[in-house]
Amino acid sequence: MALITGGIASGKTELLGYAADAAAAAGALVVTAVGSRAERTLQFSVLGQLFHGVDLPDGISDRVAELLNEETLTAGTAAGEPLTVGHENARAVHGLSMVLLELARKRPVVVCVDDVQFADSPSLQVLLYLQQRIRSANMLIVLTEWATSHPTHPVFRAEIARQPYFHRIRLNPLTRRGVAGLLAAHLDTPAANRHAAACWRISGGNPLLVKALIADHRDAAARSVHDAPELVVGEEFGEAVIACLNRWDPILLTVARGIAVLGESSPASAKTLGRLLGIKADSATQSLDVLTLAGLLDSAGRYRHPSAAAAVLDSLGPEDRGRMHQRAADLLYQDRAPVAQIARHLITADQVHSPWAIGVLRETAETALADDNVDFAVTCLELAYRGSSDRDERVEITTALARLEWRSNPAATTESVARLNAALRDGQLSDQNLLALIKFLLSPDHPAEAGVALNALVESAGAPDNPFAAELHLVHHLLSFSHPPLFPRRPHALTDPAAGDAISTAVRPWTRAVTSLLTVLTEGPGANADAAADHVLHSFALDDETIDALLLALLALVYSDRLATAARWCDALIEEASSRRAKTWEALLSNIGADIALRQGDLPLAADRARAALSRIPAQGWGASIGSPLASLIMATTAMGEFGAAAAALKQAVPKSMAQTWFAPQYLRARGHYLLATNHLTAALNDFESCGALMTKWNIDQPALAPWRRDAALVHLRLGEPEAASELITQQLRIGGSIGPRTKGASLRVLAEAADPDQRPHLLAEAAQQLRSCGDRFELALTLADLGEVYHRLGDSAKAREVTQQAVQAARSCEAAPLQQRLAAVQTTVGGGTPADEPDENDGLAALSDAEWRVASLASLRHTNRAISRKLSITESTVEQHLTRIYRKLKIDSRTQLPEGLPFRRTAWAAEVRRDHAG
């Protein structure tokens, strides 16, 4: 007698069939039967199969039929102790056993019983009877049985194991080498070798699963020209997993589902499974052992492959699945499991069934947000909102939800904003939530509603004698700059002593930042305002609570002409926002970055940043503020001579509401410069004067925002009206402390053009000094170009050549094509240098800015972007942007084409060039 044992789909039946075929081929009489769970209660069900379909002699056939008559089949019970033959079955057991033994006298008999664990008791009694007499019989009995720690028929198993001539054959899962051999039988050798390790890891050596993986891979290969580089896990594998589970006891599928529901985040211990499924821990333990032996689970009790878990979950109906996840959430909550594990079950169940679940979901959302997992945080809050019945709690959840939606796209807050508006009408909105609502209303362009809300809040708050009231006045005052018609100017917090005391006690970064910005806008650049902005940028990390403060602090530095500092901070923040996939943050920071680059004269970067800002969120998400990135893009492309790109940007639709915001003057000014550059002088002057009219009417006439007088003066000069130009510039210079060095330098340049010739050198020299201090290379190039021409007219050729060459270098670094064309003619006139339209071999290098030069020198030595970033203390994103502009200026495609041995400092290169020319 041989007993073949093994796990699910381990090959027991296949081995049994192989033995039967070999015996039949050798001339033996083979009789077979299969135990069935459904027939365990039928007497002699297995034994009846042994004789069914066998060609028996007439006499023996009659005896079998007489022994297995209806009276015998119904006389006793199929269940019971197989060692003791009952009186009612004694005759049948003895008679049938003797028939088989008699047959064995004439020819070898092989008895094959598959799944003996489902055999009925009388049939087992016959098998025991035969084994006890098999020593003298020409007979082989081969049985297969599930390998479990608790056999279904332990007494039967113990009895046959102690008898002579018993052999146990245990089928273990395939080894890695065995899997490779099976693969080699179905795939070509290279593919078999390549996929053997992965196949063994996924299948656990289960032959059925291995064959399913082979089928999936062959199907994928048939659909593709090339062999898949990785092992394909598809439908066949999932079906094989379910087939394995359905071959076993029903409790195995139940336990498998429980493991899949718990998932990898929750340990599938026998105790936990027992509580989840309402079964005994011993039963769960047995099932875990079976599933592990079958290759479905690894040693830690987790599915070896996600597709296996997915197939098991798919076998659950939606309602049953939801109930199991609810039950899992309850158990994990009782066990004080991490809230994220509990929340995932609540989300899968898609309903909140206990009050504690709301708190779990909100806490999980906060944790997910800290990890920048915004989508999961939104999902948690949406479920929490649906499950909450507390009105105040729903408002708090909605506000938090709107903040997360705004981070990805301000236009996505529509539903949440509608809920908050309804809460406002019902008087349920707290002060802080109302402030948040105002921000959300402004973003998707509902400024009128925001105005009504804030004005009502300011009126109800009264005098700013407490921190919150002071903050309200700050909000109102800031919006009186950004949305003047909706928020009329009123006595503001900065000049009210009570408000000043309240603000001084506030520690919120937003309060510090907005105070700094308002100080710059009302009083001009100053050390106190700059220090406050620096403090905010140094002290607070980027998150949903601080993003507004950081943006305002950057603007304070920008309007104070501290452009280099603002650029460093902005670059770092853009990179962080990008790495955290916060599109709205990245868009707003890129918009400020475009303005910074424009003010520094880095025209290509300004255009790149403006385009990046516009691409991160859709136009409807920008609302009226879309005027800002569009203005930067139009200004930059116009200055570079890319008039087609500027015209395309002007075709971008802007909302009508923009006319009521400070973005309108910025946009009008940009359009005016495009019209000026394309010789539409009257239209340009109209835009500049409209810009000034709005700023004057709204009482936000600050050159840091839009120096419209200087712009209009440029048109008057082109029209031959120097007196009008001079008057406008004089007015602008009289504004006093609110003018920074950039505005002052650019204004002095225009004033010099309108002044008498003998005044021009002094004015232009001072303008150049101011522009160098703030780092505006484009305005500096214009100023130096004018100064070179002045020196030439005065007959100072040496200074003319020197200054003009400096202008050429600056213009090249800005990629300002129109200015470069003008300077080409100037160089020809003043002599010295190479005309710009006939560049020598070093022209591209000359066009590099100092920062670009340093990056290029390190890149030429094959340093990686990360290494360059560390050496120069700049972000990798900034390195990439510099390289893009370097390649463009040098007309190359990659760093491998950079000149070798490029020195780190431009002075060394210049000296080398001079030596070459001298030679």
Coordinates of C-alpha atoms in Angstrom, one line a residue, residues 14 105 125 191 254 449 503 678 689:
E14 CA -1.3 13.3 -11.6
R105 CA -5.0 -14.6 -8.0
Q125 CA -13.0 -0.9 6.1
A191 CA 13.2 32.3 -21.4
T254 CA -13.0 31.6 3.7
E449 CA -18.7 86.7 -2.8
I503 CA 0.2 92.0 15.6
T678 CA 6.0 96.1 -32.6
E689 CA -1.9 105.2 -19.3

